[in-house]
Amino acid sequence: MLYSSRGDPEGQPLLLSLLILVMWVVGSGQLHYSVPEEAKHGTFVGRIAQDLGLELGELVPRLFQLDSKGGGDLLEVNLQNGILFVNSRIDREELCGRSAECSIHLEVIVDRPLQVFHVDVEVKDINDNPPVFPATQKNLFIAESRPLDSRFPLEGASDADIGENALLTYRLSPNEYFSLDVPTSNQQVKPLGLVLRKLLDREKTPELHLLLTATDGGKPELTGTVQLLITVLDVNDNAPVFDRTLYTVKLPENVSIGTLVIHPNASDLDEGLNGDIIYSFSSDVSPDIKSKFHVDPVNGAITVIGHIDFEESRAHKIPVEAVDKGFPPLAGHCTVLVEVVDVNDNAPQLIIKTLSLPVKEDAQLGTVIALISVTDLDADANGQVTCSLTPHVPFKLVSTYKNYYSLVLDSALDRESVSAYELVVTARDGGSPSLWATASVSVEVADVNDNAPAFAQSEYTVFVKENNPPGCHIFTVSAWDADAQENALVSYSLVERRVGERALSSYVSVHSESGKVYALQPLDHEELELLQFQVSARDAGVPPLGSNVTLQVFVLDENDNAPALLAPRTRGTDGAVSELVLRSVGAGVVVGKVRAVDADSGYNAWLSYEVQPETVSARIPFRVGLYTGEISTTRALDETDAPHHRLLVLVKDHGEPALTATATVLVSLVDSGQAPKASSRASVGATGAEVTLVDVNVYLIIAICAVSSLLVLTLLLYTALRCSALPTEGECALGKPTLVCSSEVGSWSYSQQRRQRVCSGEGPPKTDLMAFSPGLSPCAGSTERTGEPSASSDLSGKKPKQ
């Protein structure tokens, strides 16, 4: 006899073909293929390169990769023709078990630019598994007193395939006692059973041997059989009966050991031992049921003895029988269906695959940093996972497919601000309470050359004494680059230009690594007072970046020029100054003048005059002005004075050490009637020339004072604007300015004291700038480097008359 599990005795339609289906699912961006299981090696699956829009010639250059999550090397791609083919045996039942849907998820990754594609390959079932019964022989004990239409449950066969291939029909070998009761499709939980169609007679037929055959719906059909050995029992004619044939109960997973599942109840109309019931699992119950549940033989209570896991099995079908103690014993049967309720006991799992580390700080927005996949073994809301990223970072998560995400760059990076990021990806499910998992991603930011070297100041002022030794270190420039490694490696060079007729590089040089500036030759204040040039700092990046700084080198005066005597109007045979003086002149009359100049400046050029002590005698009636060089009488001349006087005048500057020059003055005394006319004419001419010279000196003094005032004001303004100490190399500390005035002609001089570190390094601070005019007395009230008012060198040792 032929019986169908769907009530159709004519059987089910067979699969029409096992052709490969290739289709695009519109809107999802997902490529789908299908392939039958057990396909041979090399079986064509699809033209994956063409379907993804990739050229065959770019597969190798773009580093085409095929990543199968959990699929091993079942599928492979031929990089020569872009065809996806079967690489090894695919067993659908091994891969997906009893799941209705079975697919292999592939990730296709290509570089330059980076692209990620998702491909699902559906594994089609073929009829490669025959129906299998729990045992090859089933023993049934049936009392002869059982009434017609009594039903005896049988364990049906199972088929590892799905769909039509797992659709089973049953056929019982021909006999006159039993027929086969196959439940319809909406009664799948009801077991297969034998129905008694003719009363049994143990004396006639103590045993029956039947063959039960199960046939699946595949093509070709596969079958499985079980031998039914029916033993007819005598006497005890009432079997235990359960309240229901099917009990359904919901049981949360992870319940504790000893939890009561259900208490099925059976009753027996017999009395005595024939009515005493013993509960047990059916003989063909699976070992898995026995390891998880226990039935009490006395009261039938079913309790938990093992771990109940929803992810392992979502339902358990427990066959229970109640057997009396009669002889022969009779049994009643029921089925307990335990539906396991999911509990949120599985935290999400994160898998991160980094692609682009480290990330350049000039990377484009949208650059993919890492691929993230999330799984959660729970179901429904407990298995729905959302991912989040550490807030306030220049990255974001982009969902690419189901539980797949890409970590991409969301805003611009700046390595100089943040050189690395520690990102935390959090996956949280929708359970209550929710579970979560975190994974860290360290993103290092790679440097690019986007910062030029920078100096602390745009301009530096350096003071250097003249006559420095060649190769003297006068200053050090230093630039800082915010970049890293070679991008921050700074080298220095001069910005070449002409200084007069010579190149700048003939005066100074700069060390390319340390930034030390050297004077290549001695500097001369009288030749060059200010040397201004630029130093360039350039990094080693590609392309290199640079910046310039300006150095102003002021050459400070040294006392290296002795006073020089001007040629006298009248000169003796030995180069001495000759003066004729009438004996009738009174006291305080100027009879001559010693003229000298100094090529230096400031105090180094401020001259004083004095008569050498060894030439001074009490009878010489002349003295010399301390700062004017004028020779005047100290008293009225008389007849007792010698007619000729020889004066040695020492001209000395105020430098350290002071330099001197000596002038010889010959003074001849003559009577008024003895003065030659030529001498008179010469005196008149000399007086006119002297007046002219005084006028020229006045103009010269005014010009010098104007220039000195402008220079002093410039330095004061520059110092006030800087408001900070000078650099360490060549640093100077400003001293108290001293103003020296001259009242006689109205000119003045200004002195700015500076404490200066120079190449030589010796000597106390001194005045380095001095504007003055000879013949002027210092102004009253000045206390620094000012002489006594109207001081002079008195040749007679007496005070002049008032």
JSON list of C-alpha atoms in Angstrom, two decimals, residues 18-184:
[
{"chain": "A", "resi": 18, "resn": "LEU", "atom": "CA", "xyz": [19.00, 21.36, -11.28]},
{"chain": "A", "resi": 19, "resn": "LEU", "atom": "CA", "xyz": [20.01, 24.26, -13.53]},
{"chain": "A", "resi": 20, "resn": "ILE", "atom": "CA", "xyz": [21.99, 27.12, -12.01]},
{"chain": "A", "resi": 21, "resn": "LEU", "atom": "CA", "xyz": [20.00, 30.31, -11.40]},
{"chain": "A", "resi": 22, "resn": "VAL", "atom": "CA", "xyz": [21.73, 33.68, -11.60]},
{"chain": "A", "resi": 23, "resn": "MET", "atom": "CA", "xyz": [19.86, 36.83, -10.71]},
{"chain": "A", "resi": 24, "resn": "TRP", "atom": "CA", "xyz": [20.36, 40.37, -9.33]},
{"chain": "A", "resi": 25, "resn": "VAL", "atom": "CA", "xyz": [18.15, 41.43, -6.46]},
{"chain": "A", "resi": 26, "resn": "VAL", "atom": "CA", "xyz": [17.14, 44.97, -7.38]},
{"chain": "A", "resi": 27, "resn": "GLY", "atom": "CA", "xyz": [17.70, 47.64, -4.73]},
{"chain": "A", "resi": 28, "resn": "SER", "atom": "CA", "xyz": [19.77, 45.57, -2.36]},
{"chain": "A", "resi": 29, "resn": "GLY", "atom": "CA", "xyz": [23.04, 45.66, -4.31]},
{"chain": "A", "resi": 30, "resn": "GLN", "atom": "CA", "xyz": [23.44, 41.97, -3.55]},
{"chain": "A", "resi": 31, "resn": "LEU", "atom": "CA", "xyz": [24.61, 39.46, -6.17]},
{"chain": "A", "resi": 32, "resn": "HIS", "atom": "CA", "xyz": [22.98, 36.03, -5.94]},
{"chain": "A", "resi": 33, "resn": "TYR", "atom": "CA", "xyz": [23.95, 32.72, -7.55]},
{"chain": "A", "resi": 34, "resn": "SER", "atom": "CA", "xyz": [22.80, 29.19, -6.94]},
{"chain": "A", "resi": 35, "resn": "VAL", "atom": "CA", "xyz": [24.56, 25.89, -7.29]},
{"chain": "A", "resi": 36, "resn": "PRO", "atom": "CA", "xyz": [23.46, 22.32, -6.52]},
{"chain": "A", "resi": 37, "resn": "GLU", "atom": "CA", "xyz": [25.17, 20.47, -3.74]},
{"chain": "A", "resi": 38, "resn": "GLU", "atom": "CA", "xyz": [27.61, 17.70, -4.56]},
{"chain": "A", "resi": 39, "resn": "ALA", "atom": "CA", "xyz": [28.55, 19.55, -7.77]},
{"chain": "A", "resi": 40, "resn": "LYS", "atom": "CA", "xyz": [31.83, 18.42, -9.28]},
{"chain": "A", "resi": 41, "resn": "HIS", "atom": "CA", "xyz": [35.05, 20.37, -9.00]},
{"chain": "A", "resi": 42, "resn": "GLY", "atom": "CA", "xyz": [35.14, 23.10, -11.62]},
{"chain": "A", "resi": 43, "resn": "THR", "atom": "CA", "xyz": [31.37, 23.39, -11.97]},
{"chain": "A", "resi": 44, "resn": "PHE", "atom": "CA", "xyz": [30.47, 26.80, -13.40]},
{"chain": "A", "resi": 45, "resn": "VAL", "atom": "CA", "xyz": [28.66, 29.06, -10.92]},
{"chain": "A", "resi": 46, "resn": "GLY", "atom": "CA", "xyz": [28.67, 32.50, -12.53]},
{"chain": "A", "resi": 47, "resn": "ARG", "atom": "CA", "xyz": [30.67, 35.17, -14.30]},
{"chain": "A", "resi": 48, "resn": "ILE", "atom": "CA", "xyz": [31.33, 37.09, -11.15]},
{"chain": "A", "resi": 49, "resn": "ALA", "atom": "CA", "xyz": [33.76, 39.63, -12.60]},
{"chain": "A", "resi": 50, "resn": "GLN", "atom": "CA", "xyz": [31.38, 40.56, -15.41]},
{"chain": "A", "resi": 51, "resn": "ASP", "atom": "CA", "xyz": [28.37, 40.71, -13.07]},
{"chain": "A", "resi": 52, "resn": "LEU", "atom": "CA", "xyz": [30.27, 43.00, -10.69]},
{"chain": "A", "resi": 53, "resn": "GLY", "atom": "CA", "xyz": [31.30, 45.27, -13.55]},
{"chain": "A", "resi": 54, "resn": "LEU", "atom": "CA", "xyz": [35.01, 44.47, -13.26]},
{"chain": "A", "resi": 55, "resn": "GLU", "atom": "CA", "xyz": [37.37, 44.16, -16.21]},
{"chain": "A", "resi": 56, "resn": "LEU", "atom": "CA", "xyz": [39.27, 40.89, -16.46]},
{"chain": "A", "resi": 57, "resn": "GLY", "atom": "CA", "xyz": [42.56, 42.69, -16.91]},
{"chain": "A", "resi": 58, "resn": "GLU", "atom": "CA", "xyz": [42.22, 44.55, -13.61]},
{"chain": "A", "resi": 59, "resn": "LEU", "atom": "CA", "xyz": [41.53, 41.56, -11.37]},
{"chain": "A", "resi": 60, "resn": "VAL", "atom": "CA", "xyz": [45.19, 40.88, -10.60]},
{"chain": "A", "resi": 61, "resn": "PRO", "atom": "CA", "xyz": [46.40, 44.53, -10.45]},
{"chain": "A", "resi": 62, "resn": "ARG", "atom": "CA", "xyz": [43.54, 45.43, -8.13]},
{"chain": "A", "resi": 63, "resn": "LEU", "atom": "CA", "xyz": [44.35, 42.50, -5.83]},
{"chain": "A", "resi": 64, "resn": "PHE", "atom": "CA", "xyz": [41.05, 40.67, -6.31]},
{"chain": "A", "resi": 65, "resn": "GLN", "atom": "CA", "xyz": [40.25, 38.75, -3.09]},
{"chain": "A", "resi": 66, "resn": "LEU", "atom": "CA", "xyz": [37.47, 36.29, -2.34]},
{"chain": "A", "resi": 67, "resn": "ASP", "atom": "CA", "xyz": [36.62, 35.84, 1.34]},
{"chain": "A", "resi": 68, "resn": "SER", "atom": "CA", "xyz": [34.10, 33.16, 2.33]},
{"chain": "A", "resi": 69, "resn": "LYS", "atom": "CA", "xyz": [32.81, 33.51, 5.88]},
{"chain": "A", "resi": 70, "resn": "GLY", "atom": "CA", "xyz": [32.61, 29.97, 7.24]},
{"chain": "A", "resi": 71, "resn": "GLY", "atom": "CA", "xyz": [32.70, 28.51, 3.73]},
{"chain": "A", "resi": 72, "resn": "GLY", "atom": "CA", "xyz": [36.33, 27.58, 3.56]},
{"chain": "A", "resi": 73, "resn": "ASP", "atom": "CA", "xyz": [37.55, 27.05, 0.00]},
{"chain": "A", "resi": 74, "resn": "LEU", "atom": "CA", "xyz": [34.32, 25.62, -1.39]},
{"chain": "A", "resi": 75, "resn": "LEU", "atom": "CA", "xyz": [34.22, 28.23, -4.16]},
{"chain": "A", "resi": 76, "resn": "GLU", "atom": "CA", "xyz": [37.02, 29.88, -6.08]},
{"chain": "A", "resi": 77, "resn": "VAL", "atom": "CA", "xyz": [37.42, 32.44, -8.88]},
{"chain": "A", "resi": 78, "resn": "ASN", "atom": "CA", "xyz": [39.50, 31.98, -12.00]},
{"chain": "A", "resi": 79, "resn": "LEU", "atom": "CA", "xyz": [41.36, 35.29, -12.30]},
{"chain": "A", "resi": 80, "resn": "GLN", "atom": "CA", "xyz": [41.96, 34.68, -16.00]},
{"chain": "A", "resi": 81, "resn": "ASN", "atom": "CA", "xyz": [38.31, 34.61, -17.06]},
{"chain": "A", "resi": 82, "resn": "GLY", "atom": "CA", "xyz": [36.51, 35.96, -13.97]},
{"chain": "A", "resi": 83, "resn": "ILE", "atom": "CA", "xyz": [34.38, 32.78, -13.52]},
{"chain": "A", "resi": 84, "resn": "LEU", "atom": "CA", "xyz": [33.22, 31.62, -10.10]},
{"chain": "A", "resi": 85, "resn": "PHE", "atom": "CA", "xyz": [33.46, 27.82, -9.91]},
{"chain": "A", "resi": 86, "resn": "VAL", "atom": "CA", "xyz": [33.13, 24.95, -7.43]},
{"chain": "A", "resi": 87, "resn": "ASN", "atom": "CA", "xyz": [36.47, 24.21, -5.83]},
{"chain": "A", "resi": 88, "resn": "SER", "atom": "CA", "xyz": [35.62, 21.40, -3.43]},
{"chain": "A", "resi": 89, "resn": "ARG", "atom": "CA", "xyz": [32.70, 19.18, -2.42]},
{"chain": "A", "resi": 90, "resn": "ILE", "atom": "CA", "xyz": [29.64, 21.04, -1.12]},
{"chain": "A", "resi": 91, "resn": "ASP", "atom": "CA", "xyz": [27.40, 19.08, 1.22]},
{"chain": "A", "resi": 92, "resn": "ARG", "atom": "CA", "xyz": [24.29, 21.10, 1.94]},
{"chain": "A", "resi": 93, "resn": "GLU", "atom": "CA", "xyz": [23.33, 18.99, 4.96]},
{"chain": "A", "resi": 94, "resn": "GLU", "atom": "CA", "xyz": [26.78, 19.39, 6.47]},
{"chain": "A", "resi": 95, "resn": "LEU", "atom": "CA", "xyz": [26.82, 23.09, 5.72]},
{"chain": "A", "resi": 96, "resn": "CYS", "atom": "CA", "xyz": [23.33, 24.14, 6.83]},
{"chain": "A", "resi": 97, "resn": "GLY", "atom": "CA", "xyz": [21.73, 21.09, 8.44]},
{"chain": "A", "resi": 98, "resn": "ARG", "atom": "CA", "xyz": [17.94, 21.16, 8.29]},
{"chain": "A", "resi": 99, "resn": "SER", "atom": "CA", "xyz": [17.70, 24.87, 7.56]},
{"chain": "A", "resi": 100, "resn": "ALA", "atom": "CA", "xyz": [15.26, 25.70, 4.79]},
{"chain": "A", "resi": 101, "resn": "GLU", "atom": "CA", "xyz": [17.65, 28.27, 3.36]},
{"chain": "A", "resi": 102, "resn": "CYS", "atom": "CA", "xyz": [21.29, 27.55, 2.75]},
{"chain": "A", "resi": 103, "resn": "SER", "atom": "CA", "xyz": [23.75, 29.94, 1.20]},
{"chain": "A", "resi": 104, "resn": "ILE", "atom": "CA", "xyz": [27.43, 30.73, 1.19]},
{"chain": "A", "resi": 105, "resn": "HIS", "atom": "CA", "xyz": [28.18, 34.39, 1.80]},
{"chain": "A", "resi": 106, "resn": "LEU", "atom": "CA", "xyz": [31.18, 35.75, -0.08]},
{"chain": "A", "resi": 107, "resn": "GLU", "atom": "CA", "xyz": [33.00, 39.05, 0.28]},
{"chain": "A", "resi": 108, "resn": "VAL", "atom": "CA", "xyz": [34.78, 40.31, -2.82]},
{"chain": "A", "resi": 109, "resn": "ILE", "atom": "CA", "xyz": [37.45, 42.92, -2.08]},
{"chain": "A", "resi": 110, "resn": "VAL", "atom": "CA", "xyz": [39.33, 44.81, -4.76]},
{"chain": "A", "resi": 111, "resn": "ASP", "atom": "CA", "xyz": [41.86, 47.57, -4.26]},
{"chain": "A", "resi": 112, "resn": "ARG", "atom": "CA", "xyz": [42.74, 50.81, -6.08]},
{"chain": "A", "resi": 113, "resn": "PRO", "atom": "CA", "xyz": [40.20, 52.03, -5.27]},
{"chain": "A", "resi": 114, "resn": "LEU", "atom": "CA", "xyz": [39.02, 49.84, -2.42]},
{"chain": "A", "resi": 115, "resn": "GLN", "atom": "CA", "xyz": [35.60, 48.27, -3.12]},
{"chain": "A", "resi": 116, "resn": "VAL", "atom": "CA", "xyz": [33.71, 45.61, -1.22]},
{"chain": "A", "resi": 117, "resn": "PHE", "atom": "CA", "xyz": [30.98, 43.47, -2.83]},
{"chain": "A", "resi": 118, "resn": "HIS", "atom": "CA", "xyz": [28.75, 40.94, -1.15]},
{"chain": "A", "resi": 119, "resn": "VAL", "atom": "CA", "xyz": [27.72, 37.76, -2.99]},
{"chain": "A", "resi": 120, "resn": "ASP", "atom": "CA", "xyz": [25.30, 35.07, -1.80]},
{"chain": "A", "resi": 121, "resn": "VAL", "atom": "CA", "xyz": [25.57, 31.64, -3.41]},
{"chain": "A", "resi": 122, "resn": "GLU", "atom": "CA", "xyz": [22.50, 29.53, -2.65]},
{"chain": "A", "resi": 123, "resn": "VAL", "atom": "CA", "xyz": [23.19, 25.81, -2.29]},
{"chain": "A", "resi": 124, "resn": "LYS", "atom": "CA", "xyz": [20.38, 23.85, -3.88]},
{"chain": "A", "resi": 125, "resn": "ASP", "atom": "CA", "xyz": [19.40, 20.56, -2.36]},
{"chain": "A", "resi": 126, "resn": "ILE", "atom": "CA", "xyz": [19.58, 17.33, -4.38]},
{"chain": "A", "resi": 127, "resn": "ASN", "atom": "CA", "xyz": [18.16, 14.01, -3.39]},
{"chain": "A", "resi": 128, "resn": "ASP", "atom": "CA", "xyz": [21.33, 12.47, -2.00]},
{"chain": "A", "resi": 129, "resn": "ASN", "atom": "CA", "xyz": [20.02, 11.21, 1.33]},
{"chain": "A", "resi": 130, "resn": "PRO", "atom": "CA", "xyz": [17.57, 8.27, 1.62]},
{"chain": "A", "resi": 131, "resn": "PRO", "atom": "CA", "xyz": [14.93, 8.11, 4.36]},
{"chain": "A", "resi": 132, "resn": "VAL", "atom": "CA", "xyz": [16.32, 6.59, 7.56]},
{"chain": "A", "resi": 133, "resn": "PHE", "atom": "CA", "xyz": [14.33, 4.94, 10.36]},
{"chain": "A", "resi": 134, "resn": "PRO", "atom": "CA", "xyz": [15.58, 5.07, 13.95]},
{"chain": "A", "resi": 135, "resn": "ALA", "atom": "CA", "xyz": [16.14, 1.31, 13.89]},
{"chain": "A", "resi": 136, "resn": "THR", "atom": "CA", "xyz": [16.08, -1.46, 11.36]},
{"chain": "A", "resi": 137, "resn": "GLN", "atom": "CA", "xyz": [13.53, -3.41, 13.44]},
{"chain": "A", "resi": 138, "resn": "LYS", "atom": "CA", "xyz": [10.62, -2.30, 15.59]},
{"chain": "A", "resi": 139, "resn": "ASN", "atom": "CA", "xyz": [9.08, -4.66, 18.14]},
{"chain": "A", "resi": 140, "resn": "LEU", "atom": "CA", "xyz": [5.42, -4.14, 18.99]},
{"chain": "A", "resi": 141, "resn": "PHE", "atom": "CA", "xyz": [3.48, -5.99, 21.68]},
{"chain": "A", "resi": 142, "resn": "ILE", "atom": "CA", "xyz": [-0.26, -5.85, 21.07]},
{"chain": "A", "resi": 143, "resn": "ALA", "atom": "CA", "xyz": [-2.87, -7.56, 23.19]},
{"chain": "A", "resi": 144, "resn": "GLU", "atom": "CA", "xyz": [-5.35, -9.67, 21.35]},
{"chain": "A", "resi": 145, "resn": "SER", "atom": "CA", "xyz": [-8.15, -7.95, 23.12]},
{"chain": "A", "resi": 146, "resn": "ARG", "atom": "CA", "xyz": [-7.43, -4.61, 21.50]},
{"chain": "A", "resi": 147, "resn": "PRO", "atom": "CA", "xyz": [-10.54, -3.36, 19.70]},
{"chain": "A", "resi": 148, "resn": "LEU", "atom": "CA", "xyz": [-10.74, -2.50, 16.05]},
{"chain": "A", "resi": 149, "resn": "ASP", "atom": "CA", "xyz": [-9.34, 0.89, 15.01]},
{"chain": "A", "resi": 150, "resn": "SER", "atom": "CA", "xyz": [-6.85, 0.80, 17.84]},
{"chain": "A", "resi": 151, "resn": "ARG", "atom": "CA", "xyz": [-3.87, 2.94, 16.90]},
{"chain": "A", "resi": 152, "resn": "PHE", "atom": "CA", "xyz": [-0.24, 2.04, 17.59]},
{"chain": "A", "resi": 153, "resn": "PRO", "atom": "CA", "xyz": [2.28, 4.89, 17.06]},
{"chain": "A", "resi": 154, "resn": "LEU", "atom": "CA", "xyz": [5.40, 4.36, 15.03]},
{"chain": "A", "resi": 155, "resn": "GLU", "atom": "CA", "xyz": [8.49, 6.50, 14.74]},
{"chain": "A", "resi": 156, "resn": "GLY", "atom": "CA", "xyz": [8.65, 7.79, 11.20]},
{"chain": "A", "resi": 157, "resn": "ALA", "atom": "CA", "xyz": [11.72, 8.00, 9.04]},
{"chain": "A", "resi": 158, "resn": "SER", "atom": "CA", "xyz": [13.82, 11.13, 8.66]},
{"chain": "A", "resi": 159, "resn": "ASP", "atom": "CA", "xyz": [15.41, 12.53, 5.53]},
{"chain": "A", "resi": 160, "resn": "ALA", "atom": "CA", "xyz": [18.37, 14.92, 5.75]},
{"chain": "A", "resi": 161, "resn": "ASP", "atom": "CA", "xyz": [17.28, 16.64, 2.54]},
{"chain": "A", "resi": 162, "resn": "ILE", "atom": "CA", "xyz": [14.71, 19.43, 2.36]},
{"chain": "A", "resi": 163, "resn": "GLY", "atom": "CA", "xyz": [11.70, 20.33, 0.26]},
{"chain": "A", "resi": 164, "resn": "GLU", "atom": "CA", "xyz": [10.38, 17.76, -2.14]},
{"chain": "A", "resi": 165, "resn": "ASN", "atom": "CA", "xyz": [13.46, 15.62, -1.51]},
{"chain": "A", "resi": 166, "resn": "ALA", "atom": "CA", "xyz": [12.41, 15.27, 2.14]},
{"chain": "A", "resi": 167, "resn": "LEU", "atom": "CA", "xyz": [8.69, 14.73, 1.43]},
{"chain": "A", "resi": 168, "resn": "LEU", "atom": "CA", "xyz": [8.13, 11.13, 2.51]},
{"chain": "A", "resi": 169, "resn": "THR", "atom": "CA", "xyz": [5.43, 8.64, 1.59]},
{"chain": "A", "resi": 170, "resn": "TYR", "atom": "CA", "xyz": [4.99, 5.39, 3.49]},
{"chain": "A", "resi": 171, "resn": "ARG", "atom": "CA", "xyz": [3.95, 1.96, 2.27]},
{"chain": "A", "resi": 172, "resn": "LEU", "atom": "CA", "xyz": [3.08, -1.03, 4.47]},
{"chain": "A", "resi": 173, "resn": "SER", "atom": "CA", "xyz": [3.51, -4.55, 3.24]},
{"chain": "A", "resi": 174, "resn": "PRO", "atom": "CA", "xyz": [0.09, -6.21, 2.43]},
{"chain": "A", "resi": 175, "resn": "ASN", "atom": "CA", "xyz": [-1.66, -7.84, 5.41]},
{"chain": "A", "resi": 176, "resn": "GLU", "atom": "CA", "xyz": [-5.20, -8.30, 6.66]},
{"chain": "A", "resi": 177, "resn": "TYR", "atom": "CA", "xyz": [-4.82, -6.96, 10.19]},
{"chain": "A", "resi": 178, "resn": "PHE", "atom": "CA", "xyz": [-3.26, -3.55, 10.02]},
{"chain": "A", "resi": 179, "resn": "SER", "atom": "CA", "xyz": [-3.38, -0.47, 7.90]},
{"chain": "A", "resi": 180, "resn": "LEU", "atom": "CA", "xyz": [-1.03, 2.52, 7.99]},
{"chain": "A", "resi": 181, "resn": "ASP", "atom": "CA", "xyz": [-2.27, 5.82, 9.42]},
{"chain": "A", "resi": 182, "resn": "VAL", "atom": "CA", "xyz": [-0.24, 8.72, 7.99]},
{"chain": "A", "resi": 183, "resn": "PRO", "atom": "CA", "xyz": [-1.01, 12.19, 9.49]},
{"chain": "A", "resi": 184, "resn": "THR", "atom": "CA", "xyz": [-1.87, 14.99, 7.10]}
]
